[in-house]
Amino acid sequence: MNKISKLLTILCFIGFGLCLTGCSDGSSSASTKGLNIYLFGAPADSHWNIWCWNKDSGTPYSSKSWDESKASGWEFSIDEIDAEKGCLVMNLNVPKSATLGLLFVNDKGDKQTADITVSTLDLKNARELYFVYGLTKFYTRFEDIAGIKNATISSADGKELSGSIYGYTELAAEEVSVTGSDGTVYPVSAINITGNKYSITLTEGDISNIPYAIEYNGVIVKANPSCEVIDSSFGYEENDLGLTINGSTATFKCWAPYASTVELLLFADAASLSTATETIQMTPSLSNKAIFVAENINFGSNKYYKYKITNGTTESTVCDIWNGVASADSVASQIVDINDTSAKPADWENSYVNPFGNSGSETKKYSDAVIYEMHIRDWSRAFVADSTGKFRDITNNLKNSGKFAEHLNDLGITHVQILPMFDYAQTNADKNYNWGYNPYHYNVPEGRYVDNMRDGTDAVIQMREMIKAFHDAGISVIMDVVYNHTSGTGTNSLYDKTVPKYFYRLDEYDSYINGSGCGNEIATNHKMARKYVIDSLKHWMKDYHINGFRFDLMGCLESDTMKEIYEALYAIDKNVLVYGEPWTGGTSGVIGSADKAGEALVGYGFGAFDDSFRNAIKGAEFGGFQKGQVQGTADDNNIIKGLKANTSRNATNIKGLTIHYAECHDNYTLFDKLAMSILGMTKPNKTKLDLFAALGAEKLSNVIKQDKLAAAYIFLAQGTPFINGGQEFLRTKKGNPDSYAADTKGGITWTNTAGNLNIDDVNTINLSMKETYSDVYNTYKGLIALRKANPEAFGSNEDAIAERVLVNADATTKQKLVTRYATGDFLIFFNAGDTDYSVVDGDTLKVADYPNLIDVSSGEVSSSSLSDSELIDPETGKLNVPAKSFVILKK
């Protein structure tokens, strides 16, 4: 996705010889010598190859012509990695006596160096050739390489530069020239070199005259202020970036610290976004030159705007990243106040609403919540069979006690967590399925979920309608947010086009760090990037009444950032829920990662998903197909830790900050994982897409027991329970382990076309399963009811006890797969084994102290006398816990 030239940090080495012998120039193996060819500073947005020919005869040293190579792949390619010198390298066998022509070319053949002439006789005994990208000069010793890799302005006055050099470059002040963007020359007064790092001091500078051009040895490197300098010199605290409307006039403010000019482009309507009706030059603010302002503009009948931003030599037209209303696909921002009547449903409440805690009149704990994950399209199609996913499909089935509201309320859900519904990269015209974890504009609703989108206000209204319908049904709304990466960079990123590379973490060679696993990661350690994220979250809370946020790959954000986020949102609603995935998707540049739950100065803090409890229950999701406790693979210690919410993902004393789950949108559904385990499958099978049929009645019965047991672990544990929509009635995805889009997963290609591998059919919710597997549904419902009725026992009890039990009364060894759990007035036994367990009392925990047997299987909580139960052995009088089950006792 990276379209920007960047200097490489790695040494790529190919261990094969490019033999130019026996070719059309008639040379023989006896007359050849081996060379290592090194190339420094090649743009890393391309894969590089060598084209070599005999300059005397013009004959290429390749079996393919240039055009054939361009069409089908270059013969001599540069691929592998070694990290010492910081360059590309290739091993070459060349004639001892020849004049060679060399050039470096990318795969597409649309980027190449100038021709380089090398006489092999001049090389004498040299075995290495060093090149600097952009120069035709070459070197035969690493020590002789001269060149600047990169440069950054490292002081607020613009007088200090720093960066890296190639080889053993000895920079002299008289050999380096520095000019500002307007051509002003800034004389060099001093240069210091330490290893491969340098610093340059100028006699004068101007931080606003950027980018600087640093020229040395014929190569020009551009320098912009470091992000630290940007933050200290151009940071902005006010909340008026973007658009502010005052009657018939508007003020526009664009934060663009690298820009030389910014123009405001006005457009008549959404159908005319290619031709501006008016262009207005924006002026830098006197107090902050990074803020470009067009003040009190009479916008007349114009409805949309863009910015034309010139950063260096690059000119970009871009939608305003600070505005929250945009045309389809965020091509342009709409000139409208988001709280104008034209952007609100008729019954929209101006004040913030959260059913959880009655909009702040009550104080709630995290652990009082029961979170239910859902995707707009999956549930739209539960009600409208051919829907491509619409806010209004959900709204219509929430209003007036509709099917969806009835289902959620009957189950006992307090919050829905909705997969991404900000504007992601798929265009509105693209009707194919996608989860939405590819952000394009963080502040704008996803247009594909909007019926008949004509203006940006349609998206605002329809999303607000849905949220209000949830609230009217008594359900709070959590938004799944992805502030860890964007769908693209460079020209594919609104953020890069506004402030190149500022919003992203970069390595020391100006390359995008990829902690998200998606090509980039957001630099929330940068002041204005952090401000943007917090402002965005506050926008969703204040303007849409969102009640909480689930952070995708929260580990890519700093713990300090997450604390600051929670504290800012707590100021709006003391019952807000903030939690996320405490891991990254790759090697991240984050320092002080939010890799576990963290306390804040106010309220509770931010929570974290507990993957160790998840893995203990059903088996890990990574490192191969694995089984867990409910399938009979013992992990008693992690089960015990999970029940008490004492896991590595929560270092606080606040139990509710541990988010417990056995299924979410990622990976296999719980049913699929359990079914595949019992069938001996480790990946999906085209002949067993219907896992219910593949199981048969007996094995299905066993899977159902395992599923109910998994639910009991989640709902009865300390912490906050979370389930995926449909989990409560054995939702299946036909074994697809990652159903985010049509793709090849598990060795099967899932498609957007009709058939049994259609990705929509895989993901669509089938509500009829609620009746088919009503026993499973009722068990989930009953467990939730028990939990909600006894918050002192289930959620935040610091005195809960969980322990293994003795094999029998005469034994000293512990029974695997059986756990005794005491919390509040309850004593619970979990038996994940394949045989019944006859209870041996603990030292202090005696069955006789808990005479009431609690049943949740009907969906209601009922109590009966334990002594009258069939679970009591008539001969021994001991409690028998059946295999793959749980037993709940109460004082």
Short mmCIF file of N, CA and C in Angstrom, two decimals, residues 721-781:
data_model
loop_
_atom_site.label_atom_id
_atom_site.label_comp_id
_atom_site.label_asym_id
_atom_site.label_seq_id
_atom_site.Cartn_x
_atom_site.Cartn_y
_atom_site.Cartn_z
N PRO A 721 -18.89 -10.56 31.09
CA PRO A 721 -19.12 -11.56 30.05
C PRO A 721 -19.42 -10.94 28.68
N PHE A 722 -18.98 -11.66 27.66
CA PHE A 722 -19.12 -11.22 26.27
C PHE A 722 -19.45 -12.45 25.45
N ILE A 723 -20.46 -12.35 24.57
CA ILE A 723 -20.73 -13.43 23.62
C ILE A 723 -20.91 -12.84 22.23
N ASN A 724 -20.70 -13.68 21.25
CA ASN A 724 -20.93 -13.29 19.86
C ASN A 724 -22.37 -13.59 19.49
N GLY A 725 -22.99 -12.71 18.72
CA GLY A 725 -24.37 -12.90 18.31
C GLY A 725 -24.59 -14.23 17.62
N GLY A 726 -25.53 -15.01 18.12
CA GLY A 726 -25.82 -16.33 17.57
C GLY A 726 -25.17 -17.46 18.34
N GLN A 727 -24.18 -17.13 19.14
CA GLN A 727 -23.51 -18.15 19.96
C GLN A 727 -24.52 -18.87 20.84
N GLU A 728 -25.57 -18.13 21.24
CA GLU A 728 -26.56 -18.68 22.17
C GLU A 728 -27.46 -19.73 21.53
N PHE A 729 -27.36 -19.90 20.20
CA PHE A 729 -28.13 -20.99 19.56
C PHE A 729 -27.27 -21.75 18.54
N LEU A 730 -25.99 -21.95 18.91
CA LEU A 730 -25.07 -22.78 18.13
C LEU A 730 -24.80 -22.22 16.73
N ARG A 731 -24.51 -20.95 16.64
CA ARG A 731 -24.20 -20.35 15.34
C ARG A 731 -23.04 -21.09 14.67
N THR A 732 -23.20 -21.37 13.40
CA THR A 732 -22.16 -22.02 12.62
C THR A 732 -21.76 -21.15 11.43
N LYS A 733 -20.50 -21.22 11.06
CA LYS A 733 -20.01 -20.57 9.85
C LYS A 733 -19.40 -21.61 8.90
N LYS A 734 -19.89 -22.83 9.01
CA LYS A 734 -19.46 -23.94 8.14
C LYS A 734 -17.97 -24.24 8.29
N GLY A 735 -17.40 -23.87 9.40
CA GLY A 735 -15.99 -24.13 9.64
C GLY A 735 -15.07 -23.04 9.12
N ASN A 736 -15.63 -21.94 8.60
CA ASN A 736 -14.77 -20.84 8.14
C ASN A 736 -14.10 -20.20 9.36
N PRO A 737 -12.77 -20.14 9.39
CA PRO A 737 -12.08 -19.64 10.58
C PRO A 737 -11.89 -18.12 10.62
N ASP A 738 -12.25 -17.43 9.53
CA ASP A 738 -11.99 -15.98 9.49
C ASP A 738 -12.85 -15.37 8.39
N SER A 739 -14.12 -15.18 8.68
CA SER A 739 -15.11 -14.89 7.65
C SER A 739 -15.27 -13.40 7.36
N TYR A 740 -14.16 -12.65 7.36
CA TYR A 740 -14.24 -11.19 7.20
C TYR A 740 -14.66 -10.77 5.79
N ALA A 741 -14.39 -11.62 4.80
CA ALA A 741 -14.71 -11.31 3.40
C ALA A 741 -14.54 -12.59 2.61
N ALA A 742 -14.96 -12.54 1.34
CA ALA A 742 -14.70 -13.67 0.44
C ALA A 742 -13.19 -13.80 0.29
N ASP A 743 -12.68 -14.99 0.58
CA ASP A 743 -11.23 -15.17 0.61
C ASP A 743 -10.96 -16.67 0.71
N THR A 744 -9.71 -17.04 0.57
CA THR A 744 -9.33 -18.42 0.78
C THR A 744 -8.88 -18.60 2.22
N LYS A 745 -9.65 -19.37 2.98
CA LYS A 745 -9.36 -19.62 4.37
C LYS A 745 -9.52 -21.10 4.65
N GLY A 746 -8.57 -21.67 5.39
CA GLY A 746 -8.65 -23.08 5.73
C GLY A 746 -8.60 -23.98 4.51
N GLY A 747 -7.95 -23.49 3.44
CA GLY A 747 -7.83 -24.30 2.23
C GLY A 747 -9.05 -24.27 1.33
N ILE A 748 -10.06 -23.47 1.67
CA ILE A 748 -11.29 -23.37 0.88
C ILE A 748 -11.47 -21.93 0.43
N THR A 749 -11.87 -21.74 -0.82
CA THR A 749 -12.14 -20.41 -1.34
C THR A 749 -13.61 -20.08 -1.15
N TRP A 750 -13.89 -19.12 -0.26
CA TRP A 750 -15.25 -18.66 0.02
C TRP A 750 -15.54 -17.51 -0.91
N THR A 751 -16.72 -17.43 -1.47
CA THR A 751 -17.00 -16.53 -2.59
C THR A 751 -18.12 -15.55 -2.29
N ASN A 752 -18.29 -14.58 -3.21
CA ASN A 752 -19.43 -13.66 -3.16
C ASN A 752 -20.56 -14.12 -4.07
N THR A 753 -20.39 -15.26 -4.70
CA THR A 753 -21.41 -15.77 -5.61
C THR A 753 -22.27 -16.82 -4.92
N ALA A 754 -23.42 -17.11 -5.52
CA ALA A 754 -24.36 -18.06 -4.92
C ALA A 754 -23.72 -19.43 -4.81
N GLY A 755 -24.12 -20.16 -3.79
CA GLY A 755 -23.60 -21.51 -3.59
C GLY A 755 -23.31 -21.75 -2.13
N ASN A 756 -22.89 -22.98 -1.82
CA ASN A 756 -22.72 -23.32 -0.41
C ASN A 756 -21.45 -22.74 0.20
N LEU A 757 -20.63 -22.05 -0.60
CA LEU A 757 -19.45 -21.37 -0.09
C LEU A 757 -19.63 -19.85 -0.11
N ASN A 758 -20.86 -19.40 -0.30
CA ASN A 758 -21.13 -17.96 -0.32
C ASN A 758 -20.87 -17.35 1.05
N ILE A 759 -20.08 -16.27 1.09
CA ILE A 759 -19.65 -15.69 2.35
C ILE A 759 -20.82 -15.07 3.12
N ASP A 760 -21.82 -14.56 2.41
CA ASP A 760 -22.99 -14.03 3.11
C ASP A 760 -23.75 -15.16 3.81
N ASP A 761 -23.89 -16.29 3.14
CA ASP A 761 -24.59 -17.41 3.77
C ASP A 761 -23.83 -17.91 4.99
N VAL A 762 -22.50 -17.84 4.93
CA VAL A 762 -21.68 -18.23 6.07
C VAL A 762 -21.96 -17.34 7.27
N ASN A 763 -22.14 -16.04 7.03
CA ASN A 763 -22.21 -15.07 8.12
C ASN A 763 -23.63 -14.71 8.57
N THR A 764 -24.61 -14.90 7.71
CA THR A 764 -25.98 -14.47 8.03
C THR A 764 -26.53 -15.18 9.26
N ILE A 765 -27.16 -14.41 10.13
CA ILE A 765 -27.79 -14.97 11.33
C ILE A 765 -29.07 -15.72 10.94
N ASN A 766 -29.22 -16.92 11.47
CA ASN A 766 -30.40 -17.74 11.23
C ASN A 766 -31.16 -17.87 12.55
N LEU A 767 -32.16 -17.01 12.73
CA LEU A 767 -32.89 -16.96 14.00
C LEU A 767 -33.73 -18.21 14.25
N SER A 768 -34.00 -18.99 13.21
CA SER A 768 -34.79 -20.21 13.43
C SER A 768 -34.03 -21.21 14.32
N MET A 769 -32.69 -21.07 14.37
CA MET A 769 -31.90 -21.97 15.21
C MET A 769 -32.19 -21.75 16.69
N LYS A 770 -32.72 -20.58 17.01
CA LYS A 770 -33.10 -20.31 18.40
C LYS A 770 -34.15 -21.30 18.88
N GLU A 771 -35.07 -21.69 17.99
CA GLU A 771 -36.10 -22.66 18.33
C GLU A 771 -35.56 -24.08 18.23
N THR A 772 -34.75 -24.33 17.20
CA THR A 772 -34.20 -25.67 17.00
C THR A 772 -33.35 -26.10 18.19
N TYR A 773 -32.55 -25.16 18.69
CA TYR A 773 -31.66 -25.47 19.82
C TYR A 773 -32.06 -24.63 21.03
N SER A 774 -33.34 -24.70 21.33
CA SER A 774 -33.90 -23.90 22.42
C SER A 774 -33.29 -24.27 23.77
N ASP A 775 -32.84 -25.52 23.91
CA ASP A 775 -32.23 -25.91 25.19
C ASP A 775 -30.93 -25.16 25.43
N VAL A 776 -30.18 -24.95 24.36
CA VAL A 776 -28.94 -24.17 24.47
C VAL A 776 -29.28 -22.71 24.77
N TYR A 777 -30.22 -22.17 23.98
CA TYR A 777 -30.63 -20.77 24.18
C TYR A 777 -31.11 -20.55 25.61
N ASN A 778 -31.95 -21.44 26.11
CA ASN A 778 -32.51 -21.26 27.45
C ASN A 778 -31.43 -21.36 28.53
N THR A 779 -30.43 -22.18 28.30
CA THR A 779 -29.34 -22.27 29.28
C THR A 779 -28.56 -20.95 29.33
N TYR A 780 -28.26 -20.38 28.17
CA TYR A 780 -27.60 -19.07 28.13
C TYR A 780 -28.47 -18.02 28.84
N LYS A 781 -29.74 -18.03 28.52
CA LYS A 781 -30.68 -17.06 29.10
C LYS A 781 -30.73 -17.22 30.63
#
